[in-house]
Amino acid sequence: FLSRKIEVINTGGYKVNPNEVEHSLRQIEGILDAFVFGKKNSLLGNIVSCEIICSDESLTEKQIRRFLQKMLQEFKIPRVIKFVDKISLTRTGKISRNFK
């Protein structure tokens, strides 16, 4: 089950399920879609990162983190938040879980 192994982000010894974080992000008003992934880091192994498509341009990283603190443990909150126009998908229309 190699695909399940890719889905989990190991950050500083903690395991993070990106689907859980994406679900929490989508609960925020103004966020249309989100993609959570692990970004290589020499100290922690990976850091939790995300790409977000917003309908509300006034939404800030600080507001997103404040909302997520109510729903997730601190190590699950993305350290890198990037606002994008579109999220890259595989040929079948699914989010690619390969680490960036």
Short mmCIF file of C-alpha atoms in Angstrom, two decimals:
data_model
loop_
_atom_site.label_atom_id
_atom_site.label_comp_id
_atom_site.label_asym_id
_atom_site.label_seq_id
_atom_site.Cartn_x
_atom_site.Cartn_y
_atom_site.Cartn_z
CA PHE A 1 0.00 0.00 0.00
CA LEU A 2 2.53 2.56 -1.13
CA SER A 3 -0.15 5.18 -1.85
CA ARG A 4 -1.28 5.25 1.79
CA LYS A 5 2.30 5.76 2.93
CA ILE A 6 2.59 8.83 0.70
CA GLU A 7 -0.61 10.30 2.16
CA VAL A 8 0.86 10.72 5.66
CA ILE A 9 3.18 13.65 6.36
CA ASN A 10 5.86 12.96 8.98
CA THR A 11 6.83 16.25 10.61
CA GLY A 12 9.19 16.18 13.57
CA GLY A 13 8.04 12.68 14.53
CA TYR A 14 4.33 13.54 14.32
CA LYS A 15 2.06 12.01 11.69
CA VAL A 16 -0.30 14.36 9.85
CA ASN A 17 -3.11 13.22 7.57
CA PRO A 18 -3.39 15.87 4.82
CA ASN A 19 -7.06 14.98 4.22
CA GLU A 20 -7.91 16.03 7.79
CA VAL A 21 -6.18 19.38 7.37
CA GLU A 22 -7.80 19.95 3.95
CA HIS A 23 -11.22 19.24 5.44
CA SER A 24 -10.59 21.80 8.20
CA LEU A 25 -9.40 24.39 5.68
CA ARG A 26 -12.53 23.93 3.57
CA GLN A 27 -14.65 24.81 6.61
CA ILE A 28 -13.30 28.37 6.48
CA GLU A 29 -15.63 30.78 4.72
CA GLY A 30 -13.93 32.11 1.60
CA ILE A 31 -11.81 29.01 0.90
CA LEU A 32 -12.96 27.16 -2.21
CA ASP A 33 -10.37 24.39 -2.22
CA ALA A 34 -7.16 23.37 -0.47
CA PHE A 35 -4.23 21.04 -1.09
CA VAL A 36 -2.05 20.00 1.87
CA PHE A 37 1.35 18.38 1.34
CA GLY A 38 4.69 17.81 2.99
CA LYS A 39 7.60 20.00 1.96
CA LYS A 40 11.09 18.62 2.58
CA ASN A 41 12.90 20.15 5.56
CA SER A 42 16.36 19.20 6.81
CA LEU A 43 15.42 19.67 10.48
CA LEU A 44 11.89 18.23 10.72
CA GLY A 45 11.86 15.83 7.76
CA ASN A 46 8.84 17.59 6.27
CA ILE A 47 6.82 20.67 7.11
CA VAL A 48 3.10 20.85 6.57
CA SER A 49 2.37 23.17 3.66
CA CYS A 50 -0.74 24.05 1.72
CA GLU A 51 -2.03 25.70 -1.41
CA ILE A 52 -5.39 27.44 -1.11
CA ILE A 53 -7.89 28.75 -3.64
CA CYS A 54 -9.87 31.64 -2.14
CA SER A 55 -13.01 33.44 -3.21
CA ASP A 56 -12.29 36.15 -0.63
CA GLU A 57 -9.09 38.10 -1.33
CA SER A 58 -9.20 39.74 2.09
CA LEU A 59 -8.58 36.39 3.84
CA THR A 60 -5.13 36.38 5.47
CA GLU A 61 -2.73 33.67 6.67
CA LYS A 62 -3.19 34.92 10.23
CA GLN A 63 -6.99 34.48 10.03
CA ILE A 64 -6.57 30.99 8.60
CA ARG A 65 -4.14 29.93 11.34
CA ARG A 66 -6.39 31.39 14.06
CA PHE A 67 -9.35 29.38 12.73
CA LEU A 68 -7.30 26.17 12.45
CA GLN A 69 -6.05 26.51 16.06
CA LYS A 70 -9.63 25.86 17.18
CA MET A 71 -9.83 22.65 15.15
CA LEU A 72 -6.36 21.10 14.91
CA GLN A 73 -3.32 20.37 17.03
CA GLU A 74 -0.49 22.88 16.52
CA PHE A 75 1.76 20.47 14.56
CA LYS A 76 -1.02 19.92 11.99
CA ILE A 77 -1.41 23.62 11.13
CA PRO A 78 0.41 24.43 7.87
CA ARG A 79 3.59 26.45 8.34
CA VAL A 80 3.59 27.48 4.69
CA ILE A 81 0.35 28.82 3.22
CA LYS A 82 0.34 29.75 -0.45
CA PHE A 83 -2.62 31.37 -2.22
CA VAL A 84 -3.02 30.03 -5.78
CA ASP A 85 -5.43 30.33 -8.69
CA LYS A 86 -5.60 26.59 -9.33
CA ILE A 87 -4.43 23.32 -7.82
CA SER A 88 -2.58 20.79 -9.97
CA LEU A 89 -4.49 17.54 -10.45
CA THR A 90 -3.59 14.15 -11.86
CA ARG A 91 -5.00 12.94 -15.20
CA THR A 92 -7.92 11.40 -13.31
CA GLY A 93 -8.78 14.67 -11.57
CA LYS A 94 -7.39 13.79 -8.15
CA ILE A 95 -4.88 15.76 -6.11
CA SER A 96 -1.37 14.36 -6.52
CA ARG A 97 0.03 13.44 -3.09
CA ASN A 98 3.68 13.48 -4.17
CA PHE A 99 5.78 15.65 -1.86
CA LYS A 100 6.92 18.91 -3.39
#
